[in-house]
Every structure is written in structure tokens, then in C-alpha cells.
């Protein structure tokens, strides 16, 4: 019988090209050798070690799908494989890549001018410059269309005022993509994106303290007080309401659907090793039927999620990926990873709460991953609208 890797019963690895395998292995090795030795320290400090950003950039993790401007321009599956390996380390590490690449860099690439792209994308691809994506506000998360941040014209400048919440990397970013409502003739509440250098007067950011989840991510508030930027700060392609930010979010959600496979696999690897060695009632823990049942259920759920991600990659490369497919994979794969992390913690017993094991950190992180980029409720509403034609968000 062919012996497949314990997490790859359907032998999906065999479909990977040598280039994809090399990329995957390089990322996995960097995560294991460079990131993991400091993971518990970073968790304790509650911030991402930003000095590692250029090393993450060197892996090709920033702006994966962008063509030109020094960006990796790799296929959808390669992008997914990198996200999976980063999140095997920690969801905060994958979040860094999602915020930088899928959100900030894609916003510039999709909607920016040639000048904006030339100025920012090459140094963001290397990680020398960091970006953030300011959409959510204290009063508007699932419903960003209600946002109160406003941009008003003043001569040949724009003046921005408002508050953003939960914004990854905002305290270390060199540029911020700020989404704001703009009063325009014939379009009284248009939502547009602005590329704001964070050293501009009136831009303030502060880390949100007290997180029990995603601690290795810099999650911030932003306050914008009479921030004046020139006309050239507007992302000119963002003139169609929420479609522009949602399009960036879809790219990030695709990365999440792949990333959480890594978190789940990391938990399962650990629990299988543990259960093989742990003795209870005079026998190996993994020799009990109930434990084997849990392992089998986890592998089955993981395999279904892997198949979904591999298919998503084919659709993305073929230019046929749609919002509903991404919504389904985002919420279903995150839920899979949450359930697996929870079951693994249970199988580990008491030691499952210790930081020597990865599962508790993954379990806590996945609460954030389930919340950002659209909760399960929101993604089920997207699918409900597709099934029925009825919009039930409000
Ligand atoms: C760690 C972290 C990092 C983040 N990073 C970023 C970032 O970099 N940039 C950014 O812009 N945002 C970011 N976010 C914000 C994130 O996208 C929002 O938290 C998310 O969209 C949910 O919004 P909310 O927290 O305001 O919850 P709410 O919108 O207040 O939702 C509360 C509850 O109500 C439910 N609900 C809402 N609407 C409906 C409805 N119509 N029907 C049924 N149920 C509904 C939700 O599912 C949820 O359970 C981040 C969040 C976290 C936690």
C-alpha cells in the first residue's frame, strides 16, 4: 500500500510541481528554524517582531499574485502553500502577509496610479516598507458600508477625519490604505480609498492591549484628525462603493482558507506524536477506539478542507473564482481548524494548555481568524443570497 503523509491521505502533494514543493519546503524550514524558536516570547510580548518582515518578504509572501514591481507573481496554489506554512507557525505570522500583500498591496495594485505602484510596491514586496488596511471602525465591522470616516475636498487637497479599529500593522506601517466616505456630485456617499503616508500630520495609531488571541500580530486603532493629503493620494480606481475593499478582502480570505490548513495540520502532527507516546491505563493513548475515532474524524475534516483549497486555487488561476466560493471556504475551513484545535487540546489533556504545545495558541488565534474578514454569519448570508436571490443582511 502507498504510504501517504499522515495529513495527506488523498495524496495532494503528488499534484505539486517541483517549484511549488521547493517554495513550500523553504517556507516551512524558515518558519521552523527562524520563527518558531521565538514564538512564545513574541506571544508574551504581544507583538510581531517587525525585524523579521524583510525575511518574510524574501520568502515571496508579500504581493504573491501581483505582476511586476518586484512582486513574486506566483500561481494561486503557490500563494496558498506559503500561507499554509506561515500559519502552521502562527496565525499572526500569516496575518502579517495577508495585511501586507492581500490587502494593502492589492489595493494599490488594483486601484492605484502607475506612480503609486512604482513608489510603494517594490519596497513593500521586500518588506522594507509595511502597509495597513483601514476599513473597520469601532461602530462598523460586519457592515463597513456604514463607516463614518469622511474625506472632504479642500482646494487641491483631501482632508480626512475619523477613527479606525482593529487595523493590523497600523503602528509600524509606512503607508495606510484608508477607506472613507466622500461626498461627490451624483454620488452622495461614495466610498473611496486613500493611500496615506503614516508620517503625515494628524495620523495617530496605538496598539490594542489585552488580546487573548492573535497576540503575535500588531492590532491597532487609528485616529485621523484633519489629515491633509494631496489629490494624488486618492486610489482612483476605487469609485464604486464597497466593491473595491471587498475585492481585496476576497484575496485575503482565499489566503485564510489555505492558511488554516497549516494551523490544523500543526495541531494534528503534535497530537499524533503525543498520543503515540502517552500511556493511560497501561496502554498507548492512540490505541483506544475513542481516540482513534477523534483522529479519524479530524483527518476526514482536514482532507475535505484541503480539497476545497486545492480546487479554489484552480478556479483562481482560471480567473473563475467568485465571492461565494471564497466565502464558503473561508468560514468552513476556519471552522474545521477551530474544531480540530479544540479536539487536539482535549486529546492532550492537561498539557494541552501549556505553551510547550502549539494547540492552545492555535485555538486562541483561530477565534480572531473566525472573526476577521467576515464572520461565519456574514459568509452564510453571502451564500444565502446566492441560493435564494434574497439579500438578508439587514
Ligand atoms: C485580530 C483582528 C484583526 C483585524 N484586522 C483588521 C484589519 O487589518 N483591517 C480592518 O479593516 N479590520 C480588521 N479587523 C476587523 C474585523 O474585520 C471585524 O472585527 C469583523 O468584520 C467583525 O466586525 P465587529 O468586530 O465589529 O463585529 P460586529 O459586526 O459588531 O458583529 C458582532 C456579531 O454580530 C454578528 N452579525 C453582524 N451582522 C449580522 C447580520 N447581518 N446578521 C447576523 N449576524 C450578524 C456577527 O457575525 C458577530 O457575531 C480585525 C479584527 C480582529 C479581531
GROMACS .gro file of C-alpha atoms and ligand atoms in nm:
model
  447
    1UNK     CA    1   0.000   0.000   0.000
    2UNK     CA    2   0.130   0.350  -0.080
    3UNK     CA    3   0.223   0.526   0.243
    4UNK     CA    4   0.099   0.884   0.225
    5UNK     CA    5   0.194   1.158   0.468
    6UNK     CA    6  -0.030   1.133   0.774
    7UNK     CA    7  -0.208   1.459   0.685
    8UNK     CA    8  -0.235   1.391   0.313
    9UNK     CA    9  -0.449   1.083   0.267
   10UNK     CA   10  -0.561   1.191  -0.081
   11UNK     CA   11  -0.200   1.241  -0.194
   12UNK     CA   12  -0.249   1.602  -0.298
   13UNK     CA   13   0.126   1.652  -0.265
   14UNK     CA   14   0.173   1.448  -0.580
   15UNK     CA   15  -0.003   1.722  -0.779
   16UNK     CA   16   0.250   1.986  -0.674
   17UNK     CA   17   0.522   2.087  -0.919
   18UNK     CA   18   0.887   2.069  -0.808
   19UNK     CA   19   0.883   2.451  -0.790
   20UNK     CA   20   0.578   2.450  -0.561
   21UNK     CA   21   0.733   2.187  -0.336
   22UNK     CA   22   1.057   2.387  -0.314
   23UNK     CA   23   0.864   2.702  -0.222
   24UNK     CA   24   0.662   2.514   0.039
   25UNK     CA   25   0.970   2.349   0.190
   26UNK     CA   26   1.165   2.675   0.200
   27UNK     CA   27   0.880   2.849   0.385
   28UNK     CA   28   0.832   2.555   0.620
   29UNK     CA   29   1.203   2.550   0.705
   30UNK     CA   30   1.213   2.926   0.771
   31UNK     CA   31   0.910   2.904   0.998
   32UNK     CA   32   1.057   2.609   1.191
   33UNK     CA   33   1.413   2.741   1.219
   34UNK     CA   34   1.370   3.117   1.248
   35UNK     CA   35   1.019   3.195   1.365
   36UNK     CA   36   0.929   2.910   1.599
   37UNK     CA   37   1.222   2.940   1.842
   38UNK     CA   38   1.088   3.283   1.947
   39UNK     CA   39   0.716   3.219   1.915
   40UNK     CA   40   0.637   3.201   2.287
   41UNK     CA   41   0.843   3.511   2.362
   42UNK     CA   42   0.658   3.704   2.089
   43UNK     CA   43   0.327   3.580   2.226
   44UNK     CA   44   0.422   3.701   2.572
   45UNK     CA   45   0.526   4.042   2.438
   46UNK     CA   46   0.207   4.059   2.233
   47UNK     CA   47   0.362   4.194   1.913
   48UNK     CA   48   0.502   4.065   1.587
   49UNK     CA   49   0.881   4.103   1.568
   50UNK     CA   50   0.881   4.351   1.280
   51UNK     CA   51   1.251   4.298   1.218
   52UNK     CA   52   1.150   3.966   1.057
   53UNK     CA   53   0.936   4.137   0.793
   54UNK     CA   54   1.212   4.150   0.531
   55UNK     CA   55   1.277   3.779   0.581
   56UNK     CA   56   0.906   3.707   0.523
   57UNK     CA   57   0.932   3.927   0.213
   58UNK     CA   58   1.230   3.722   0.092
   59UNK     CA   59   1.009   3.410   0.108
   60UNK     CA   60   0.786   3.568  -0.157
   61UNK     CA   61   0.495   3.607   0.083
   62UNK     CA   62   0.408   3.971   0.005
   63UNK     CA   63   0.203   4.055  -0.304
   64UNK     CA   64   0.212   3.694  -0.424
   65UNK     CA   65  -0.021   3.741  -0.723
   66UNK     CA   66   0.099   4.085  -0.835
   67UNK     CA   67   0.277   4.108  -1.169
   68UNK     CA   68   0.578   4.337  -1.199
   69UNK     CA   69   0.709   4.594  -0.946
   70UNK     CA   70   0.941   4.331  -0.796
   71UNK     CA   71   0.645   4.122  -0.672
   72UNK     CA   72   0.654   3.741  -0.669
   73UNK     CA   73   0.374   3.687  -0.928
   74UNK     CA   74   0.334   3.320  -0.837
   75UNK     CA   75   0.035   3.098  -0.908
   76UNK     CA   76  -0.264   3.069  -0.676
   77UNK     CA   77  -0.154   2.733  -0.537
   78UNK     CA   78   0.193   2.863  -0.453
   79UNK     CA   79   0.034   3.159  -0.277
   80UNK     CA   80  -0.186   2.918  -0.081
   81UNK     CA   81   0.106   2.693   0.008
   82UNK     CA   82   0.302   2.986   0.153
   83UNK     CA   83   0.003   3.098   0.363
   84UNK     CA   84  -0.040   2.741   0.489
   85UNK     CA   85   0.321   2.718   0.604
   86UNK     CA   86   0.315   3.060   0.769
   87UNK     CA   87   0.000   2.973   0.962
   88UNK     CA   88   0.148   2.636   1.064
   89UNK     CA   89   0.376   2.866   1.266
   90UNK     CA   90   0.116   3.112   1.389
   91UNK     CA   91  -0.196   3.283   1.253
   92UNK     CA   92  -0.033   3.617   1.341
   93UNK     CA   93   0.252   3.544   1.102
   94UNK     CA   94   0.012   3.464   0.819
   95UNK     CA   95  -0.188   3.774   0.913
   96UNK     CA   96   0.121   3.989   0.854
   97UNK     CA   97   0.138   3.855   0.498
   98UNK     CA   98  -0.237   3.892   0.442
   99UNK     CA   99  -0.248   4.253   0.560
  100UNK     CA  100   0.064   4.349   0.368
  101UNK     CA  101   0.003   4.158   0.046
  102UNK     CA  102  -0.359   4.063   0.000
  103UNK     CA  103  -0.499   4.385   0.146
  104UNK     CA  104  -0.259   4.682   0.126
  105UNK     CA  105  -0.053   4.586  -0.180
  106UNK     CA  106  -0.352   4.457  -0.375
  107UNK     CA  107  -0.541   4.780  -0.307
  108UNK     CA  108  -0.252   4.973  -0.463
  109UNK     CA  109  -0.210   4.722  -0.746
  110UNK     CA  110  -0.584   4.703  -0.833
  111UNK     CA  111  -0.680   5.068  -0.784
  112UNK     CA  112  -0.364   5.280  -0.774
  113UNK     CA  113  -0.194   5.501  -1.029
  114UNK     CA  114   0.128   5.396  -1.201
  115UNK     CA  115   0.312   5.642  -0.979
  116UNK     CA  116   0.162   5.496  -0.659
  117UNK     CA  117   0.255   5.145  -0.773
  118UNK     CA  118   0.612   5.243  -0.860
  119UNK     CA  119   0.654   5.426  -0.531
  120UNK     CA  120   0.524   5.161  -0.296
  121UNK     CA  121   0.501   4.810  -0.440
  122UNK     CA  122   0.873   4.725  -0.486
  123UNK     CA  123   0.968   4.809  -0.127
  124UNK     CA  124   0.651   4.653   0.012
  125UNK     CA  125   0.731   4.328  -0.174
  126UNK     CA  126   1.063   4.308   0.010
  127UNK     CA  127   0.910   4.402   0.344
  128UNK     CA  128   1.125   4.714   0.372
  129UNK     CA  129   0.804   4.917   0.381
  130UNK     CA  130   0.490   4.793   0.553
  131UNK     CA  131   0.130   4.880   0.481
  132UNK     CA  132  -0.200   4.851   0.660
  133UNK     CA  133  -0.565   4.840   0.553
  134UNK     CA  134  -0.806   5.059   0.745
  135UNK     CA  135  -1.164   4.960   0.676
  136UNK     CA  136  -1.323   4.864   1.010
  137UNK     CA  137  -1.439   5.129   1.257
  138UNK     CA  138  -1.546   5.098   1.621
  139UNK     CA  139  -1.913   5.104   1.519
  140UNK     CA  140  -1.888   4.927   1.184
  141UNK     CA  141  -1.722   4.588   1.136
  142UNK     CA  142  -1.954   4.346   0.959
  143UNK     CA  143  -2.122   4.643   0.796
  144UNK     CA  144  -1.832   4.860   0.674
  145UNK     CA  145  -2.068   5.048   0.444
  146UNK     CA  146  -2.186   5.244   0.748
  147UNK     CA  147  -1.842   5.394   0.806
  148UNK     CA  148  -1.817   5.745   0.945
  149UNK     CA  149  -1.462   5.833   0.840
  150UNK     CA  150  -1.502   6.113   0.594
  151UNK     CA  151  -1.282   6.269   0.326
  152UNK     CA  152  -1.363   6.625   0.216
  153UNK     CA  153  -1.201   6.823  -0.061
  154UNK     CA  154  -1.022   7.143   0.040
  155UNK     CA  155  -0.868   7.316  -0.260
  156UNK     CA  156  -0.647   7.060  -0.427
  157UNK     CA  157  -0.618   6.851  -0.111
  158UNK     CA  158  -0.829   6.594   0.073
  159UNK     CA  159  -0.892   6.626   0.446
  160UNK     CA  160  -0.960   6.301   0.633
  161UNK     CA  161  -1.126   6.267   0.972
  162UNK     CA  162  -1.236   5.955   1.157
  163UNK     CA  163  -1.139   5.652   1.360
  164UNK     CA  164  -1.043   5.301   1.254
  165UNK     CA  165  -1.028   4.996   1.479
  166UNK     CA  166  -0.861   4.653   1.467
  167UNK     CA  167  -0.614   4.758   1.199
  168UNK     CA  168  -0.320   4.520   1.158
  169UNK     CA  169   0.030   4.677   1.149
  170UNK     CA  170  -0.102   5.032   1.171
  171UNK     CA  171   0.161   5.135   1.428
  172UNK     CA  172   0.456   5.021   1.218
  173UNK     CA  173   0.317   5.074   0.868
  174UNK     CA  174   0.476   5.329   0.636
  175UNK     CA  175   0.154   5.368   0.440
  176UNK     CA  176  -0.210   5.315   0.529
  177UNK     CA  177  -0.494   5.236   0.291
  178UNK     CA  178  -0.777   5.436   0.445
  179UNK     CA  179  -1.132   5.382   0.331
  180UNK     CA  180  -1.355   5.687   0.372
  181UNK     CA  181  -1.686   5.823   0.256
  182UNK     CA  182  -1.666   6.109   0.010
  183UNK     CA  183  -1.943   6.343  -0.086
  184UNK     CA  184  -1.935   6.364  -0.463
  185UNK     CA  185  -2.188   6.518  -0.703
  186UNK     CA  186  -2.434   6.247  -0.806
  187UNK     CA  187  -2.279   6.002  -0.557
  188UNK     CA  188  -2.351   6.145  -0.211
  189UNK     CA  189  -2.198   5.856  -0.013
  190UNK     CA  190  -1.924   5.709  -0.228
  191UNK     CA  191  -1.659   5.501  -0.051
  192UNK     CA  192  -1.309   5.562  -0.175
  193UNK     CA  193  -0.960   5.450  -0.079
  194UNK     CA  194  -0.670   5.680   0.006
  195UNK     CA  195  -0.304   5.594   0.021
  196UNK     CA  196  -0.190   5.782   0.329
  197UNK     CA  197   0.177   5.801   0.435
  198UNK     CA  198   0.167   5.737   0.809
  199UNK     CA  199   0.412   6.016   0.892
  200UNK     CA  200   0.155   6.275   0.783
  201UNK     CA  201   0.031   6.521   1.049
  202UNK     CA  202  -0.288   6.406   1.221
  203UNK     CA  203  -0.234   6.028   1.177
  204UNK     CA  204  -0.212   5.856   1.516
  205UNK     CA  205  -0.209   5.484   1.588
  206UNK     CA  206  -0.196   5.281   1.907
  207UNK     CA  207  -0.176   4.910   1.981
  208UNK     CA  208  -0.488   4.748   2.124
  209UNK     CA  209  -0.392   4.591   2.457
  210UNK     CA  210  -0.544   4.293   2.632
  211UNK     CA  211  -0.581   4.046   2.343
  212UNK     CA  212  -0.610   3.679   2.438
  213UNK     CA  213  -0.597   3.590   2.069
  214UNK     CA  214  -0.365   3.664   1.776
  215UNK     CA  215  -0.114   3.813   2.015
  216UNK     CA  216   0.168   3.787   1.758
  217UNK     CA  217   0.001   4.049   1.540
  218UNK     CA  218   0.010   4.424   1.580
  219UNK     CA  219  -0.357   4.516   1.602
  220UNK     CA  220  -0.426   4.887   1.634
  221UNK     CA  221  -0.660   5.181   1.645
  222UNK     CA  222  -0.607   5.468   1.405
  223UNK     CA  223  -0.724   5.822   1.468
  224UNK     CA  224  -0.730   6.064   1.176
  225UNK     CA  225  -0.756   6.429   1.274
  226UNK     CA  226  -0.763   6.675   0.985
  227UNK     CA  227  -0.518   6.462   0.791
  228UNK     CA  228  -0.435   6.656   0.471
  229UNK     CA  229  -0.321   6.461   0.169
  230UNK     CA  230  -0.280   6.572  -0.193
  231UNK     CA  231  -0.517   6.468  -0.472
  232UNK     CA  232  -0.256   6.210  -0.573
  233UNK     CA  233  -0.327   6.015  -0.250
  234UNK     CA  234  -0.664   5.902  -0.385
  235UNK     CA  235  -0.670   5.549  -0.528
  236UNK     CA  236  -0.851   5.645  -0.847
  237UNK     CA  237  -0.992   5.300  -0.922
  238UNK     CA  238  -1.197   5.297  -0.602
  239UNK     CA  239  -1.506   5.476  -0.720
  240UNK     CA  240  -1.765   5.205  -0.689
  241UNK     CA  241  -1.876   5.182  -0.327
  242UNK     CA  242  -1.767   4.880  -0.129
  243UNK     CA  243  -1.672   4.666  -0.425
  244UNK     CA  244  -1.309   4.777  -0.414
  245UNK     CA  245  -1.232   4.691  -0.048
  246UNK     CA  246  -1.439   4.372  -0.072
  247UNK     CA  247  -1.234   4.260  -0.369
  248UNK     CA  248  -0.914   4.295  -0.160
  249UNK     CA  249  -1.085   4.109   0.126
  250UNK     CA  250  -1.163   3.820  -0.108
  251UNK     CA  251  -0.793   3.785  -0.186
  252UNK     CA  252  -0.715   3.773   0.185
  253UNK     CA  253  -0.998   3.527   0.255
  254UNK     CA  254  -0.855   3.297  -0.009
  255UNK     CA  255  -0.526   3.307   0.183
  256UNK     CA  256  -0.709   3.232   0.508
  257UNK     CA  257  -0.881   2.927   0.357
  258UNK     CA  258  -0.532   2.791   0.283
  259UNK     CA  259  -0.360   2.924   0.595
  260UNK     CA  260  -0.583   2.750   0.846
  261UNK     CA  261  -0.493   2.414   0.691
  262UNK     CA  262  -0.146   2.476   0.833
  263UNK     CA  263  -0.278   2.556   1.180
  264UNK     CA  264  -0.490   2.238   1.180
  265UNK     CA  265  -0.205   2.024   1.048
  266UNK     CA  266   0.033   2.164   1.309
  267UNK     CA  267  -0.212   2.063   1.583
  268UNK     CA  268  -0.269   1.717   1.436
  269UNK     CA  269   0.103   1.643   1.398
  270UNK     CA  270   0.157   1.730   1.760
  271UNK     CA  271  -0.134   1.529   1.893
  272UNK     CA  272  -0.044   1.216   1.695
  273UNK     CA  273   0.312   1.224   1.831
  274UNK     CA  274   0.180   1.275   2.182
  275UNK     CA  275  -0.089   1.007   2.167
  276UNK     CA  276   0.164   0.753   2.039
  277UNK     CA  277   0.385   0.804   2.345
  278UNK     CA  278   0.138   0.883   2.622
  279UNK     CA  279   0.043   0.586   2.838
  280UNK     CA  280  -0.301   0.573   3.004
  281UNK     CA  281  -0.446   0.273   3.181
  282UNK     CA  282  -0.128   0.085   3.084
  283UNK     CA  283  -0.163   0.139   2.709
  284UNK     CA  284  -0.070   0.389   2.436
  285UNK     CA  285  -0.330   0.665   2.422
  286UNK     CA  286  -0.372   0.622   2.046
  287UNK     CA  287  -0.461   0.254   2.090
  288UNK     CA  288  -0.805   0.342   2.234
  289UNK     CA  289  -1.102   0.335   2.000
  290UNK     CA  290  -1.239   0.670   2.113
  291UNK     CA  291  -0.905   0.841   2.044
  292UNK     CA  292  -0.878   0.676   1.704
  293UNK     CA  293  -1.231   0.791   1.627
  294UNK     CA  294  -1.129   1.150   1.703
  295UNK     CA  295  -0.814   1.120   1.490
  296UNK     CA  296  -1.016   0.974   1.202
  297UNK     CA  297  -1.280   1.248   1.220
  298UNK     CA  298  -1.011   1.516   1.223
  299UNK     CA  299  -0.833   1.369   0.922
  300UNK     CA  300  -1.161   1.346   0.733
  301UNK     CA  301  -1.248   1.710   0.801
  302UNK     CA  302  -0.896   1.824   0.719
  303UNK     CA  303  -0.898   1.631   0.391
  304UNK     CA  304  -1.227   1.791   0.282
  305UNK     CA  305  -1.082   2.134   0.360
  306UNK     CA  306  -0.762   2.056   0.168
  307UNK     CA  307  -0.967   1.951  -0.136
  308UNK     CA  308  -1.164   2.273  -0.118
  309UNK     CA  309  -0.847   2.483  -0.108
  310UNK     CA  310  -0.683   2.297  -0.395
  311UNK     CA  311  -0.998   2.347  -0.605
  312UNK     CA  312  -1.011   2.716  -0.513
  313UNK     CA  313  -0.657   2.752  -0.646
  314UNK     CA  314  -0.760   2.603  -0.981
  315UNK     CA  315  -1.057   2.839  -1.003
  316UNK     CA  316  -0.840   3.139  -0.909
  317UNK     CA  317  -0.575   3.060  -1.170
  318UNK     CA  318  -0.850   3.014  -1.429
  319UNK     CA  319  -0.996   3.356  -1.338
  320UNK     CA  320  -1.322   3.192  -1.230
  321UNK     CA  321  -1.308   3.244  -0.856
  322UNK     CA  322  -1.617   3.415  -0.717
  323UNK     CA  323  -1.716   3.570  -0.387
  324UNK     CA  324  -1.943   3.283  -0.284
  325UNK     CA  325  -1.676   3.017  -0.336
  326UNK     CA  326  -1.436   3.219  -0.122
  327UNK     CA  327  -1.699   3.280   0.149
  328UNK     CA  328  -1.774   2.909   0.177
  329UNK     CA  329  -1.407   2.812   0.202
  330UNK     CA  330  -1.324   3.090   0.448
  331UNK     CA  331  -1.585   3.001   0.705
  332UNK     CA  332  -1.586   2.624   0.654
  333UNK     CA  333  -1.208   2.587   0.669
  334UNK     CA  334  -1.173   2.815   0.971
  335UNK     CA  335  -1.445   2.618   1.149
  336UNK     CA  336  -1.265   2.296   1.059
  337UNK     CA  337  -0.941   2.430   1.208
  338UNK     CA  338  -1.117   2.551   1.523
  339UNK     CA  339  -1.279   2.210   1.576
  340UNK     CA  340  -0.950   2.030   1.515
  341UNK     CA  341  -0.757   2.256   1.751
  342UNK     CA  342  -1.024   2.205   2.018
  343UNK     CA  343  -1.023   1.826   1.978
  344UNK     CA  344  -0.643   1.816   1.983
  345UNK     CA  345  -0.640   2.013   2.304
  346UNK     CA  346  -0.882   1.765   2.453
  347UNK     CA  347  -0.668   1.466   2.349
  348UNK     CA  348  -0.358   1.627   2.502
  349UNK     CA  349  -0.535   1.650   2.837
  350UNK     CA  350  -0.376   1.887   3.090
  351UNK     CA  351  -0.058   1.951   2.892
  352UNK     CA  352  -0.275   2.086   2.612
  353UNK     CA  353  -0.298   2.420   2.791
  354UNK     CA  354   0.081   2.462   2.811
  355UNK     CA  355   0.290   2.677   2.579
  356UNK     CA  356   0.523   2.382   2.510
  357UNK     CA  357   0.247   2.263   2.280
  358UNK     CA  358   0.111   2.457   1.984
  359UNK     CA  359  -0.257   2.371   2.013
  360UNK     CA  360  -0.375   2.623   2.271
  361UNK     CA  361  -0.208   2.911   2.084
  362UNK     CA  362  -0.369   2.799   1.758
  363UNK     CA  363  -0.706   2.752   1.929
  364UNK     CA  364  -0.698   3.105   2.069
  365UNK     CA  365  -0.572   3.256   1.742
  366UNK     CA  366  -0.846   3.092   1.541
  367UNK     CA  367  -1.108   3.289   1.735
  368UNK     CA  368  -0.972   3.603   1.565
  369UNK     CA  369  -0.938   3.433   1.229
  370UNK     CA  370  -1.304   3.329   1.255
  371UNK     CA  371  -1.399   3.691   1.325
  372UNK     CA  372  -1.196   3.900   1.083
  373UNK     CA  373  -1.252   3.908   0.709
  374UNK     CA  374  -1.619   3.830   0.774
  375UNK     CA  375  -1.769   3.612   1.045
  376UNK     CA  376  -1.942   3.282   0.974
  377UNK     CA  377  -2.276   3.465   0.994
  378UNK     CA  378  -2.173   3.708   0.723
  379UNK     CA  379  -2.040   3.436   0.491
  380UNK     CA  380  -2.355   3.228   0.536
  381UNK     CA  381  -2.555   3.538   0.441
  382UNK     CA  382  -2.343   3.567   0.125
  383UNK     CA  383  -2.426   3.206   0.042
  384UNK     CA  384  -2.790   3.253   0.140
  385UNK     CA  385  -2.815   3.544  -0.104
  386UNK     CA  386  -2.662   3.329  -0.378
  387UNK     CA  387  -2.904   3.043  -0.308
  388UNK     CA  388  -3.222   3.246  -0.277
  389UNK     CA  389  -3.157   3.575  -0.452
  390UNK     CA  390  -3.272   3.746  -0.134
  391UNK     CA  391  -3.035   3.980   0.050
  392UNK     CA  392  -3.082   3.920   0.424
  393UNK     CA  393  -2.802   4.129   0.573
  394UNK     CA  394  -3.036   4.395   0.709
  395LIG     C1  395  -0.747   4.048   1.549
  395LIG     C2  396  -0.826   4.126   1.447
  395LIG     C3  397  -0.760   4.183   1.337
  395LIG     C4  398  -0.832   4.261   1.245
  395LIG     N1  399  -0.765   4.322   1.141
  395LIG     C5  400  -0.833   4.412   1.063
  395LIG     C6  401  -0.762   4.492   0.966
  395LIG     O1  402  -0.639   4.480   0.948
  395LIG     N2  403  -0.834   4.583   0.894
  395LIG     C7  404  -0.969   4.601   0.910
  395LIG     O2  405  -1.025   4.687   0.842
  395LIG     N3  406  -1.038   4.526   1.001
  395LIG     C8  407  -0.973   4.432   1.077
  395LIG     N4  408  -1.042   4.357   1.172
  395LIG     C9  409  -1.185   4.383   1.191
  395LIG    C10  410  -1.275   4.264   1.156
  395LIG     O3  411  -1.286   4.252   1.016
  395LIG    C11  412  -1.409   4.284   1.227
  395LIG     O4  413  -1.385   4.261   1.365
  395LIG    C12  414  -1.516   4.190   1.176
  395LIG     O5  415  -1.557   4.228   1.047
  395LIG    C13  416  -1.638   4.185   1.269
  395LIG     O6  417  -1.681   4.313   1.298
  395LIG     P1  418  -1.712   4.356   1.451
  395LIG     O7  419  -1.598   4.310   1.535
  395LIG     O8  420  -1.745   4.499   1.451
  395LIG     O9  421  -1.836   4.269   1.492
  395LIG     P2  422  -1.997   4.305   1.459
  395LIG    O10  423  -2.004   4.350   1.319
  395LIG    O11  424  -2.037   4.401   1.566
  395LIG    O12  425  -2.059   4.166   1.480
  395LIG    C14  426  -2.095   4.114   1.610
  395LIG    C15  427  -2.172   3.983   1.588
  395LIG    O13  428  -2.289   4.009   1.512
  395LIG    C16  429  -2.298   3.923   1.401
  395LIG     N5  430  -2.364   3.993   1.291
  395LIG    C17  431  -2.328   4.111   1.236
  395LIG     N6  432  -2.412   4.143   1.136
  395LIG    C18  433  -2.501   4.042   1.127
  395LIG    C19  434  -2.612   4.016   1.042
  395LIG     N7  435  -2.647   4.099   0.944
  395LIG     N8  436  -2.683   3.903   1.061
  395LIG    C20  437  -2.648   3.816   1.159
  395LIG     N9  438  -2.544   3.834   1.243
  395LIG    C21  439  -2.470   3.946   1.225
  395LIG    C22  440  -2.154   3.887   1.370
  395LIG    O14  441  -2.144   3.764   1.299
  395LIG    C23  442  -2.092   3.879   1.510
  395LIG    O15  443  -2.117   3.753   1.563
  395LIG    C24  444  -0.972   4.276   1.262
  395LIG    C25  445  -1.036   4.215   1.370
  395LIG    C26  446  -0.965   4.141   1.462
  395LIG    C27  447  -1.037   4.079   1.579
   0.00000   0.00000   0.00000
